[in-house]
Amino acid sequence: MKKLLTVALVVMLVTTGLFAQGGQEKDQGSAKKLEIHYANFSTEGESHFKMVDQSIKNFNAANPNIKIMNDLLPSAAYTTNIQAVAASNDLPQISMLRASQAQAYGLNGVILPLNDLLVESGLDARMRPGVYKESSVDGVIYGIPWAIGYYGFILYNSEIFDEVGIKEFPKNLDEFKVACDTLNAAGYIPMALGDKPLWPADSLTFSAFVNKFVGPDWTDSIVAKDGTASFLDADFIAALTAFQKLAKDGTFNVNLASLDHDERRILYSSKKAAMISAGDWECVQITREAPDVAAMTKVAAWPGPKNGAKAGDSFENSSAWTIALSANNSEAETQAAMDYLANYHMTPEWGKQHIEVGGSIASWEHEIDKTKINPIMADVYAYDSEPCLNWDGVMDIDVREVFQRGLQSLLTMGVTPQQLASKMQAEYVRALKK
Amino acid sequence: MFEYFGGWMIPTPKIIKEPTMRSFESKEVKTIYKFILPWFILFCFALVIPIFTCLGISFTSWRGGPKINFNGIDNYVRLVQDAEFWNAFGNNLELMAYLIVGQIGFAFVFALMYNSKLVRFKELHRRLIFLPCLLAPAVVGMVWQLVYRIDIGIFAILFRSLNLENWIIPWLDSPKLVMPAISIVLIWQYVGQYCLIIMAGMQNINKSVLEAAEIDGTTAIQRAFYIVFPLLKSTIFVLLMLVISGCMKLFDIFFIMTNGGPGNSSMVAVLYSYNLAFHSNKLGYGSTSAIGVVLLSFLLIIIMKQFTKRIADEN
């Protein structure tokens, strides 16, 4: 028995050694090939998947000594995963990050400052003006914006509106309440909202809603942390009060806190809800899911208070997602990554496809063929709206956490507008001291 | 060596030492240590070292990356004043109350039923009640999320078919109902496990005591409360410890079903620590919160041990 065991052990060791040797040789063979990982969430089924995948294939074909790997995860899992990886300072060479994450990781030294690299690669000359606002700190750019997103506009089903006798879209919140009551009476959910991931009530809804109450100067002051504006200001509390009243009046579905934002879009696509407050990528999704509903869909801006609105019709303009490079990259990895981004990914041709397939304007200059744009998105672009900020992208990360959870609590009557404003202000003051 | 023995010079006999108890023990102990060592190393790497690393990080304002700033006890001072942390801990305590009553209470009732002569197909019942324990919490969370849905949920369909539409409640969206709703899920999942432990405890009760009580004319309920329950005290104490420790480390089911919402209504302490670390990037403060959870768990266990000890002494 002992002998048998000894023989088995020796055979195992020899076999392992041989395999290890083979593996080493294989590794030595491929050692010359530079491997670059690009972490993103454009998974199969997402509108950008084929475009990103094709750009990687093109780069790999043109650069036989470099291999870019497309590291994909669905968006919810991606966000969690990338945060954990960033915490351990182990980000892949290229990764997609929220603009606010790019700022935080940039300050922590996890990702590279990109100003010089952008100029050297020629990418800087191509970018649209002002796109770095959300991903830079004191002029240092930490993330290259992927798209200029349009969020916070209302999509409504004109067929349902006609059916219940609403002739035109409400101009102010008083008229909006009457319209919602009419829709409720007819058995429709006036506006579908799915806030389980916490950002939709903020990013897709409140950021645009609040603008008519507080105006752009107030928001700019909050973002700039200049100490002038406060969350305890009467206008902001009035906005929170009006937002909570919408929920009290039955504007939203009662299960808004446990519903995902994709599920809430299905409520609209299946004609159970008459409106959604949406983001640009959803126009393409609605057209794909329910072409009949898409054909009846019209665009509107959030109505504001009847008197004393501080801004006109507002849609959020945001470059919330950016591409960043790890600070651990070698010189060769950084050069290869910038080559890929400037010449294969963020190109005018890619941008043209981006708006036609994904429905978003890329952050760099590119041709726009209006006949090929999604018709709902074309209406969004044609709408006479003022750009406003997406709070999810620009708010201090600590304030954002309190704000987004608080907003959900506000809509489920778990907190009063004053209480939420106080909590936000306390966190904001702490952020000012940082 | 030689020695005289009966006038003859004979070689000194070798003294063969008999194995003493001590040497036997030392050999056995060595063997035991050899078996324990791999698991001890694993335990150190998986638990002891991470806890001490976490303790170290809890004194910093680390937000990930290479920059780590030591900030003394600032995080601990902040934690003591952090209303959200205490709200999360309060939710743990609320849940603990539901689970002590629900899990142990129902487990006791089920165990009595399985021991009674009235229930048939006992084996089948035992297996069915234990089945949810074998499911992953993520799966349970996903399934119960659907069960509670107001459109396609099983309760909603049932009430709608009975024309009781007013009874359809968005359980997971109500700040007041969300904790009881999740505790129902946890009771359903783990009652089988507690039931088995209680049934094992019941095996130790002398049957003649119960038979004597039956001859004396006691009802089944009287026997359950005045004989079985007091004789199961030590088992119940163990179950209490299990509920408390289980409650304090709950994370996955809340993460899947509500993500702590609506607002912070179903935020539990471990999920709060996780959110601090991985949503707000406050790894330093998140670690402080995690250490806070460990300390509070120890405190609860100590209180419970004192409580059970006092009851045992009184008896």
XYZ file of C-alpha atoms in Angstrom:
749
model
C 0.000 0.000 0.000
C 2.834 2.328 1.003
C 4.625 1.589 -2.254
C 1.489 2.225 -4.255
C 1.000 5.567 -2.562
C 4.641 6.516 -3.151
C 4.373 5.628 -6.843
C 1.128 7.597 -7.163
C 2.761 10.594 -5.474
C 5.795 10.482 -7.730
C 3.607 10.176 -10.855
C 1.532 13.109 -9.686
C 4.578 15.275 -9.034
C 6.156 14.422 -12.371
C 2.907 15.093 -14.246
C 2.391 18.386 -12.442
C 5.961 19.365 -13.216
C 5.516 18.550 -16.873
C 2.294 20.542 -17.096
C 3.888 23.413 -15.261
C 6.774 23.279 -17.669
C 4.370 23.284 -20.634
C 2.457 26.200 -19.167
C 5.694 28.095 -18.629
C 6.695 27.597 -22.218
C 3.281 28.760 -23.329
C 3.564 31.792 -21.067
C 7.008 32.540 -22.382
C 5.575 32.360 -25.889
C 2.855 34.878 -25.127
C 4.903 37.063 -22.780
C 5.674 39.419 -25.612
C 1.979 40.127 -26.049
C 0.797 43.051 -23.964
C -2.554 42.277 -22.351
C -4.877 45.139 -21.543
C -8.151 44.672 -19.719
C -11.045 47.015 -20.465
C -13.713 46.710 -17.760
C -17.150 47.931 -18.800
C -20.825 47.028 -18.634
C -21.712 47.029 -22.337
C -22.788 43.399 -22.087
C -24.434 41.408 -24.830
C -27.922 42.795 -25.325
C -26.860 46.356 -24.409
C -26.997 48.679 -27.384
C -23.258 49.456 -27.207
C -22.049 45.870 -26.952
C -21.370 45.239 -30.645
C -19.741 48.636 -31.125
C -17.333 48.270 -28.213
C -16.598 44.684 -29.154
C -15.913 45.618 -32.780
C -13.589 48.474 -31.797
C -11.575 46.029 -29.667
C -11.404 43.490 -32.491
C -10.214 46.193 -34.896
C -7.505 47.302 -32.485
C -6.334 43.754 -31.784
C -6.188 42.989 -35.514
C -4.095 46.079 -36.190
C -1.812 45.483 -33.175
C -0.750 41.828 -33.092
C 1.512 42.414 -30.064
C -1.229 43.890 -27.932
C -4.424 42.194 -26.851
C -7.297 44.155 -25.366
C -9.666 41.973 -23.363
C -13.288 43.037 -23.003
C -14.064 42.424 -19.277
C -17.842 42.580 -19.067
C -20.308 42.542 -16.194
C -23.970 43.635 -16.088
C -24.278 47.231 -14.862
C -25.488 46.578 -11.274
C -22.825 43.928 -10.629
C -20.249 46.054 -12.429
C -20.728 49.018 -10.094
C -20.235 46.849 -6.999
C -17.287 44.985 -8.475
C -15.411 48.049 -9.692
C -15.748 49.728 -6.286
C -14.201 46.727 -4.561
C -11.401 46.503 -7.117
C -10.681 50.230 -6.875
C -10.545 50.021 -3.079
C -7.765 47.463 -3.309
C -5.959 49.636 -5.889
C -6.306 46.872 -8.427
C -8.283 48.508 -11.241
C -7.794 47.075 -14.732
C -5.801 49.136 -17.222
C -8.962 50.728 -18.674
C -12.247 50.948 -16.794
C -15.581 52.701 -17.001
C -16.286 54.755 -13.901
C -18.994 57.126 -12.762
C -17.749 60.710 -13.038
C -17.997 61.128 -9.259
C -16.010 57.917 -8.762
C -13.363 59.172 -11.188
C -13.014 62.330 -9.081
C -12.724 60.364 -5.822
C -10.317 57.745 -7.194
C -8.271 60.435 -8.924
C -7.775 62.266 -5.628
C -6.796 58.958 -3.986
C -4.187 58.227 -6.644
C -5.916 55.109 -7.978
C -6.311 56.464 -11.523
C -4.145 58.639 -13.738
C -4.578 62.349 -14.423
C -5.338 62.537 -18.131
C -4.758 66.153 -19.229
C -1.421 65.575 -20.972
C -2.416 62.187 -22.376
C -5.554 63.673 -23.906
C -3.549 66.410 -25.643
C -0.790 64.041 -26.834
C -3.286 61.556 -28.287
C -5.205 64.287 -30.104
C -8.397 63.288 -28.312
C -8.653 66.582 -26.464
C -9.089 68.539 -29.691
C -12.057 66.341 -30.585
C -13.975 66.619 -27.299
C -17.020 68.856 -26.980
C -16.612 71.910 -24.727
C -17.422 71.554 -21.034
C -17.634 67.748 -21.012
C -15.023 67.325 -18.277
C -17.023 69.272 -15.676
C -18.183 66.155 -13.831
C -14.964 64.145 -14.033
C -12.324 66.738 -13.149
C -11.121 68.320 -9.922
C -9.504 71.764 -10.025
C -8.790 71.386 -13.740
C -7.242 67.910 -13.443
C -9.154 65.470 -15.656
C -9.559 61.940 -14.258
C -12.149 60.487 -16.628
C -12.874 60.775 -20.360
C -16.646 61.194 -20.738
C -18.324 58.559 -22.818
C -21.512 60.410 -23.799
C -23.515 63.516 -23.116
C -26.606 61.982 -21.665
C -30.046 63.599 -21.659
C -32.047 62.659 -18.566
C -35.052 63.847 -16.634
C -37.472 64.453 -19.504
C -41.004 63.099 -19.407
C -42.198 60.593 -21.975
C -45.983 60.336 -22.139
C -48.348 58.137 -24.086
C -50.453 60.604 -26.109
C -53.003 57.887 -26.886
C -53.749 57.415 -23.168
C -53.846 61.178 -22.658
C -56.397 61.490 -25.511
C -58.400 58.564 -24.150
C -58.861 60.183 -20.717
C -59.459 63.623 -22.223
C -56.213 65.428 -21.411
C -55.788 67.719 -24.399
C -52.312 69.102 -23.756
C -49.445 68.341 -21.413
C -49.788 70.213 -18.076
C -47.899 73.505 -17.892
C -47.492 73.649 -14.121
C -47.750 71.342 -11.116
C -51.365 72.315 -10.359
C -52.425 71.232 -13.826
C -50.183 68.192 -13.487
C -52.069 67.095 -10.356
C -55.424 67.401 -12.166
C -54.047 65.311 -15.054
C -52.716 62.649 -12.641
C -56.075 62.486 -10.835
C -57.791 61.946 -14.193
C -55.342 59.186 -15.134
C -55.726 57.520 -11.730
C -59.521 57.611 -12.063
C -59.221 55.914 -15.446
C -57.168 53.091 -13.877
C -53.721 54.112 -15.156
C -50.570 54.662 -13.122
C -49.921 58.335 -13.931
C -46.126 58.018 -13.808
C -44.104 54.825 -13.324
C -41.108 55.080 -10.995
C -38.692 52.295 -10.002
C -36.233 53.476 -7.369
C -34.846 50.228 -5.957
C -31.298 51.069 -7.162
C -31.729 54.528 -5.496
C -30.444 56.659 -8.384
C -33.591 56.771 -10.608
C -35.659 59.044 -8.324
C -32.708 61.430 -8.281
C -31.039 61.094 -11.630
C -34.045 60.463 -13.849
C -36.555 62.587 -11.981
C -35.694 65.007 -9.178
C -32.558 66.565 -10.699
C -34.696 68.008 -13.499
C -37.754 68.573 -11.291
C -35.838 70.707 -8.781
C -34.386 73.104 -11.347
C -37.555 75.186 -11.728
C -37.681 75.620 -7.933
C -34.069 76.566 -7.245
C -32.592 77.658 -10.573
C -29.148 76.949 -12.042
C -27.241 79.491 -9.900
C -28.248 77.770 -6.684
C -27.260 74.352 -8.049
C -23.919 75.655 -9.322
C -23.210 77.111 -5.888
C -23.994 73.798 -4.175
C -21.757 71.883 -6.566
C -18.953 74.437 -6.272
C -19.226 74.194 -2.448
C -18.788 77.970 -2.200
C -20.934 78.099 0.927
C -23.527 80.489 -0.557
C -26.361 78.034 -1.166
C -27.751 75.736 1.487
C -30.056 72.733 1.445
C -32.035 74.486 4.160
C -32.995 77.274 1.732
C -36.766 77.701 1.416
C -36.773 77.053 -2.345
C -35.120 73.669 -1.953
C -37.457 72.638 0.857
C -40.388 73.766 -1.331
C -39.087 71.481 -4.106
C -38.852 68.520 -1.703
C -42.350 69.275 -0.401
C -43.780 69.415 -3.933
C -41.994 66.169 -4.833
C -43.379 64.388 -1.783
C -46.846 65.742 -2.583
C -46.666 64.071 -5.983
C -46.240 60.709 -4.217
C -48.990 61.534 -1.685
C -51.359 62.419 -4.518
C -50.800 59.049 -6.176
C -48.677 60.218 -9.098
C -46.280 57.272 -8.795
C -46.850 53.534 -8.403
C -47.007 52.544 -4.716
C -44.263 49.929 -5.084
C -41.679 52.453 -6.283
C -39.093 51.488 -3.628
C -39.053 47.788 -4.502
C -39.299 48.176 -8.269
C -36.277 48.288 -10.541
C -35.999 51.065 -13.124
C -36.201 48.545 -15.985
C -39.390 47.111 -14.506
C -40.894 50.578 -14.295
C -40.138 51.107 -18.011
C -42.056 47.903 -18.745
C -45.080 49.441 -16.973
C -44.917 52.240 -19.527
C -44.244 49.963 -22.505
C -47.192 47.760 -21.526
C -49.540 50.798 -21.325
C -50.152 50.375 -17.588
C -48.480 53.715 -16.903
C -49.123 56.897 -18.863
C -45.758 58.592 -18.214
C -42.167 57.976 -17.188
C -39.377 60.391 -16.411
C -36.646 58.939 -18.592
C -33.074 58.897 -19.802
C -31.984 58.986 -23.444
C -31.022 55.292 -23.692
C -34.580 54.361 -22.793
C -35.985 55.877 -25.985
C -34.229 53.139 -27.974
C -35.348 50.483 -25.487
C -39.008 51.546 -25.649
C -38.898 51.544 -29.459
C -37.474 48.014 -29.355
C -39.851 46.704 -26.667
C -43.115 48.306 -27.814
C -43.057 50.024 -31.222
C -46.775 50.879 -30.935
C -46.190 52.698 -27.636
C -43.098 54.406 -29.070
C -45.203 55.710 -31.948
C -47.606 57.334 -29.466
C -44.860 58.665 -27.201
C -44.336 62.404 -26.891
C -41.739 64.386 -24.970
C -42.295 67.013 -22.269
C -40.342 68.755 -19.536
C -41.155 68.562 -15.838
C -43.740 71.224 -14.962
C -42.824 73.608 -12.151
C -44.606 75.782 -9.632
C -47.459 77.874 -11.039
C -45.765 81.122 -10.019
C -42.157 82.119 -9.626
C -40.345 79.360 -11.534
C -36.574 79.978 -11.353
C -35.776 78.261 -14.669
C -37.385 77.296 -17.938
C -38.062 73.778 -19.154
C -35.041 71.751 -18.071
C -33.475 68.491 -19.198
C -30.357 67.186 -17.500
C -27.208 67.136 -19.571
C -24.717 64.810 -18.017
C -21.516 62.963 -18.762
C -22.104 60.628 -15.865
C -19.937 57.748 -17.147
C -16.309 58.152 -18.008
C -13.326 56.053 -19.024
C -10.326 56.063 -16.696
C -6.829 54.598 -16.742
C -5.309 52.800 -13.767
C -2.430 54.501 -11.968
C -0.660 51.106 -11.894
C -0.351 51.036 -15.698
C 3.104 50.732 -17.179
C 4.133 53.334 -19.759
C 3.481 50.836 -22.571
C 0.039 49.964 -21.209
C -0.959 53.615 -20.955
C 0.240 54.328 -24.502
C -1.621 51.314 -25.884
C -4.771 52.256 -23.969
C -4.689 55.845 -25.263
C -4.026 54.586 -28.798
C -7.102 52.350 -28.545
C -9.304 55.095 -27.103
C -8.213 57.839 -29.517
C -8.060 55.848 -32.746
C -10.517 52.969 -32.383
C -13.037 53.834 -29.694
C -13.668 57.560 -29.386
C -13.643 58.269 -33.093
C -16.102 60.378 -35.097
C -17.356 57.235 -36.874
C -17.907 55.461 -33.541
C -19.757 58.539 -32.244
C -22.040 58.538 -35.288
C -22.944 54.895 -34.661
C -23.290 55.638 -30.954
C -26.185 58.032 -31.457
C -27.830 55.885 -34.113
C -27.653 52.621 -32.156
C -27.544 53.715 -28.521
C -29.428 56.982 -28.772
C -26.850 59.152 -26.985
C -24.643 61.944 -28.296
C -20.989 61.042 -27.791
C -18.788 63.441 -25.834
C -16.649 64.138 -28.863
C -17.569 65.855 -32.129
C -19.199 63.631 -34.699
C -21.629 63.828 -37.586
C -25.320 63.412 -36.764
C -27.625 62.000 -39.435
C -31.022 63.131 -38.158
C -32.860 60.640 -40.359
C -31.203 57.737 -38.553
C -31.776 58.898 -34.982
C -34.446 57.260 -32.851
C -37.600 59.405 -33.407
C -38.253 59.892 -29.669
C -34.658 61.026 -29.170
C -35.004 63.351 -32.139
C -37.949 64.964 -30.312
C -35.829 65.231 -27.156
C -33.029 66.995 -29.057
C -35.530 69.249 -30.811
C -37.234 70.248 -27.533
C -36.492 73.780 -26.434
C -34.923 72.995 -23.057
C -32.295 74.446 -20.748
C -29.502 72.095 -19.689
C -29.370 71.377 -15.966
C -27.107 69.217 -13.818
C -27.552 65.563 -13.012
C -27.074 65.511 -9.240
C -26.054 61.877 -9.308
C -22.991 62.821 -11.336
C -21.902 66.038 -9.654
C -22.924 65.767 -6.019
C -20.317 64.995 -3.371
C -20.352 61.222 -2.914
C -21.300 61.409 0.809
C -24.092 63.936 0.243
C -25.340 61.865 -2.679
C -25.746 58.737 -0.519
C -27.789 60.647 2.078
C -29.771 62.437 -0.636
C -30.677 59.371 -2.718
C -31.739 57.246 0.268
C -33.514 60.253 1.738
C -35.401 60.870 -1.494
C -36.739 57.308 -1.435
C -37.689 57.782 2.191
C -39.419 61.067 1.297
C -41.501 59.373 -1.400
C -42.573 56.603 1.009
C -43.398 59.146 3.750
C -40.566 57.943 5.961
C -39.106 61.429 6.365
C -40.359 65.026 6.092
C -38.868 67.519 3.607
C -37.344 69.492 6.510
C -35.746 66.386 8.005
C -34.232 65.366 4.682
C -32.954 68.889 4.014
C -31.342 68.971 7.480
C -29.640 65.606 6.957
C -28.308 66.691 3.573
C -27.062 69.984 4.966
C -25.261 68.217 7.843
C -23.480 65.908 5.378
C -22.789 68.846 3.050
C -21.165 70.848 5.862
C -19.006 67.799 6.659
C -18.038 67.605 2.976
C -17.124 71.313 2.979
C -14.659 70.669 5.803
C -12.922 67.826 3.921
C 27.582 -3.484 31.751
C 27.595 -6.458 34.124
C 26.389 -7.125 37.611
C 26.423 -9.933 40.199
C 23.279 -11.964 40.407
C 23.282 -15.076 42.623
C 27.101 -15.320 42.463
C 27.135 -15.020 38.708
C 28.297 -12.159 36.660
C 25.495 -11.427 34.253
C 24.883 -8.551 31.894
C 22.770 -5.807 33.357
C 19.328 -6.165 31.884
C 18.073 -3.255 29.802
C 15.306 -1.449 31.578
C 12.485 -1.045 29.165
C 10.482 1.983 30.183
C 6.788 1.407 30.219
C 4.868 4.054 28.317
C 3.594 6.618 30.795
C 0.255 8.360 30.514
C 2.114 11.618 29.921
C 4.046 10.423 26.869
C 0.883 8.850 25.501
C -0.970 12.135 25.937
C 1.776 14.155 24.299
C 1.704 11.872 21.244
C -2.049 12.117 21.029
C -1.994 15.856 21.466
C 0.561 16.157 18.656
C -1.685 14.158 16.363
C -4.654 16.297 17.287
C -2.682 19.454 16.546
C -1.641 18.039 13.173
C -5.290 17.607 12.263
C -6.313 20.988 13.613
C -3.446 22.950 12.058
C -4.767 23.268 8.474
C -8.129 24.471 9.723
C -6.513 26.757 12.239
C -4.423 28.347 9.463
C -7.549 28.724 7.327
C -9.434 30.199 10.292
C -6.627 32.717 10.859
C -6.556 33.799 7.214
C -10.333 33.880 6.780
C -11.319 35.418 10.101
C -8.646 36.458 12.578
C -6.356 38.351 10.193
C -9.251 40.144 8.384
C -10.724 41.228 11.732
C -7.409 42.699 12.851
C -6.885 44.289 9.426
C -10.374 45.765 9.682
C -9.541 47.016 13.176
C -6.437 48.726 11.799
C -8.324 50.330 8.899
C -11.033 51.523 11.289
C -8.589 54.109 12.662
C -8.037 55.667 9.217
C -9.978 57.801 6.775
C -9.040 55.441 3.934
C -11.145 55.747 0.797
C -9.304 53.132 -1.234
C -6.042 53.391 -3.122
C -2.541 54.049 -1.844
C -3.335 57.080 0.334
C -4.157 56.061 3.909
C -4.476 58.707 6.622
C -4.547 57.732 10.290
C -7.231 59.709 12.078
C -7.155 58.262 15.584
C -10.491 57.638 17.269
C -12.394 60.189 15.128
C -14.310 57.416 13.349
C -15.363 55.865 16.654
C -16.527 59.226 18.003
C -18.513 59.719 14.806
C -19.971 56.205 15.008
C -21.308 56.813 18.495
C -23.094 59.925 17.174
C -24.210 58.331 13.886
C -28.014 58.168 13.980
C -28.104 55.983 10.843
C -25.857 53.360 12.475
C -28.056 53.215 15.562
C -31.152 53.101 13.364
C -29.628 50.086 11.592
C -28.760 48.450 14.927
C -32.322 49.199 16.103
C -33.618 47.356 13.044
C -31.425 44.376 14.023
C -32.972 44.413 17.503
C -36.499 44.681 16.059
C -35.776 41.737 13.809
C -34.330 39.807 16.746
C -37.597 40.243 18.638
C -39.615 38.945 15.669
C -37.272 36.006 15.139
C -37.071 34.952 18.794
C -40.848 34.755 18.923
C -41.322 33.507 15.368
C -38.465 31.088 14.796
C -38.216 29.582 18.288
C -41.958 29.817 18.968
C -43.057 28.157 15.741
C -40.216 25.655 15.958
C -41.456 24.629 19.434
C -45.044 24.286 18.187
C -43.964 22.266 15.140
C -41.730 20.034 17.272
C -44.670 19.314 19.601
C -46.845 18.514 16.602
C -44.289 16.124 15.162
C -44.082 14.363 18.520
C -47.850 14.076 18.829
C -49.763 11.018 17.775
C -52.295 13.105 15.865
C -49.990 14.179 13.028
C -49.547 11.731 10.147
C -46.738 11.587 7.556
C -44.321 13.039 10.130
C -41.235 12.193 8.100
C -42.583 14.056 5.084
C -43.423 17.100 7.215
C -39.960 17.110 8.784
C -38.287 17.042 5.405
C -40.518 19.730 3.964
C -40.014 22.098 6.878
C -36.240 21.653 6.682
C -36.092 22.174 2.909
C -35.920 26.034 2.936
C -32.811 25.874 5.168
C -30.972 24.299 2.283
C -31.728 27.173 -0.099
C -29.254 29.985 -0.654
C -30.429 33.273 0.928
C -30.094 34.982 -2.468
C -32.541 32.507 -3.989
C -34.939 32.898 -1.069
C -34.722 36.694 -1.397
C -35.463 36.615 -5.123
C -38.417 34.251 -4.679
C -40.001 36.173 -1.799
C -39.548 39.438 -3.628
C -41.872 37.987 -6.258
C -44.218 36.605 -3.605
C -44.683 40.101 -2.152
C -45.213 41.831 -5.520
C -48.500 43.700 -5.750
C -49.044 42.777 -9.398
C -47.850 39.193 -9.870
C -47.260 38.184 -6.230
C -49.039 35.131 -4.868
C -50.798 37.116 -2.102
C -51.930 39.743 -4.609
C -53.350 37.085 -6.937
C -55.082 35.340 -4.038
C -56.664 38.509 -2.651
C -57.657 39.688 -6.117
C -59.390 36.397 -6.820
C -61.270 36.741 -3.517
C -62.280 40.327 -4.363
C -60.190 41.610 -1.438
C -58.162 44.165 -3.380
C -57.881 46.432 -0.332
C -55.808 43.738 1.340
C -53.107 43.971 -1.306
C -50.320 45.843 0.461
C -46.923 46.838 -0.937
C -45.160 45.106 1.966
C -41.636 45.933 0.908
C -42.457 49.606 0.207
C -43.943 50.452 3.563
C -41.450 51.763 6.158
C -43.590 50.209 8.921
C -44.226 46.809 7.348
C -40.955 46.038 5.644
C -39.220 44.558 8.735
C -42.133 42.255 9.688
C -42.354 41.248 6.001
C -38.696 40.218 5.863
C -38.877 38.514 9.256
C -41.651 36.274 7.847
C -39.196 35.181 5.157
C -36.488 34.438 7.728
C -38.907 32.546 9.973
C -40.031 30.463 6.976
C -36.464 29.735 5.989
C -34.972 28.753 9.342
C -37.846 27.413 11.427
C -37.021 23.872 10.252
C -33.484 24.090 11.584
C -34.652 25.240 15.032
C -37.414 22.636 14.992
C -34.860 19.861 14.524
C -32.768 21.126 17.440
C -35.831 21.269 19.703
C -36.875 17.777 18.619
C -33.400 16.522 19.487
C -33.793 18.175 22.899
C -37.166 16.499 23.356
C -35.560 13.070 22.922
C -33.827 13.614 26.270
C -37.055 14.136 28.184
C -37.948 11.068 30.183
C -41.164 9.675 28.732
C -42.326 8.428 32.122
C -42.608 12.070 33.299
C -44.995 12.846 30.438
C -46.899 9.615 30.952
C -47.294 10.352 34.663
C -48.613 13.817 33.822
C -51.028 12.313 31.307
C -52.303 9.835 33.941
C -52.754 12.792 36.297
C -55.180 14.245 33.730
C -53.144 17.109 32.217
C -53.992 18.336 28.729
C -51.457 18.326 25.876
C -51.111 22.114 26.120
C -50.496 21.954 29.875
C -47.834 19.273 29.353
C -46.210 21.398 26.629
C -45.968 24.530 28.754
C -45.452 23.141 32.250
C -43.311 20.091 31.533
C -41.731 20.082 28.071
C -40.835 23.774 27.848
C -39.140 23.984 31.295
C -37.188 20.801 30.581
C -35.993 22.297 27.260
C -34.583 25.448 28.840
C -30.957 24.680 28.072
C -31.856 23.942 24.435
C -33.867 27.168 24.207
C -30.872 29.118 25.566
C -28.711 27.688 22.795
C -31.361 28.672 20.245
C -31.468 32.196 21.649
C -27.715 32.506 21.100
C -28.113 31.226 17.561
C -30.910 33.719 16.795
C -28.912 36.638 18.200
C -25.728 35.799 16.314
C -27.713 35.007 13.154
C -29.574 38.324 13.391
C -26.455 40.403 13.813
C -24.783 39.003 10.708
C -27.802 39.215 8.385
C -26.935 40.845 5.092
C -27.763 38.940 1.914
C -31.538 38.715 2.192
C -31.817 42.462 2.895
C -29.377 43.269 0.106
C -31.449 41.265 -2.387
C -34.960 42.131 -1.255
C -34.862 45.807 -0.288
C -31.296 47.114 -0.374
C -32.094 48.624 3.021
C -35.098 50.547 1.718
C -37.488 52.193 1.593
C -35.017 54.853 2.693
C -33.271 53.274 5.676
C -36.329 51.415 6.967
C -34.846 47.945 6.506
C -31.194 48.912 6.868
C -29.381 46.447 9.107
C -25.986 47.039 10.677
C -23.893 44.850 8.363
C -25.567 46.244 5.218
C -24.930 49.748 6.554
C -21.227 48.958 6.989
C -21.117 47.499 3.481
C -22.783 50.587 1.989
C -20.368 52.887 3.778
C -17.398 50.944 2.439
C -18.508 50.148 -1.091
C -21.105 52.784 -1.994
C -19.678 55.837 -0.300
C -16.063 54.665 -0.616
C -15.588 55.275 3.114
C -13.540 52.144 3.750
C -12.096 53.512 6.987
C -15.425 54.503 8.488
C -17.096 51.387 7.053
C -14.523 49.290 8.938
C -15.282 51.253 12.120
C -18.935 50.455 11.630
C -18.105 46.758 11.103
C -16.033 46.687 14.308
C -18.960 48.422 16.041
C -21.230 45.585 14.892
C -18.789 42.995 16.284
C -18.597 44.774 19.644
C -22.372 45.127 19.894
C -22.793 41.454 19.011
C -20.404 40.495 21.823
C -22.314 42.761 24.178
C -25.628 41.142 23.282
C -24.193 37.669 23.748
C -22.751 38.628 27.158
C -26.101 40.090 28.246
C -27.904 36.969 27.069
C -25.405 34.691 28.868
C -25.880 36.631 32.111
C -29.626 36.426 31.672
C -29.620 32.671 31.069
C -27.150 32.123 33.903
C -29.386 34.006 36.315
C -32.399 31.936 35.283
C -30.376 28.725 35.614
C -29.181 29.802 39.105
C -32.725 30.605 40.161
C -33.771 27.121 39.126
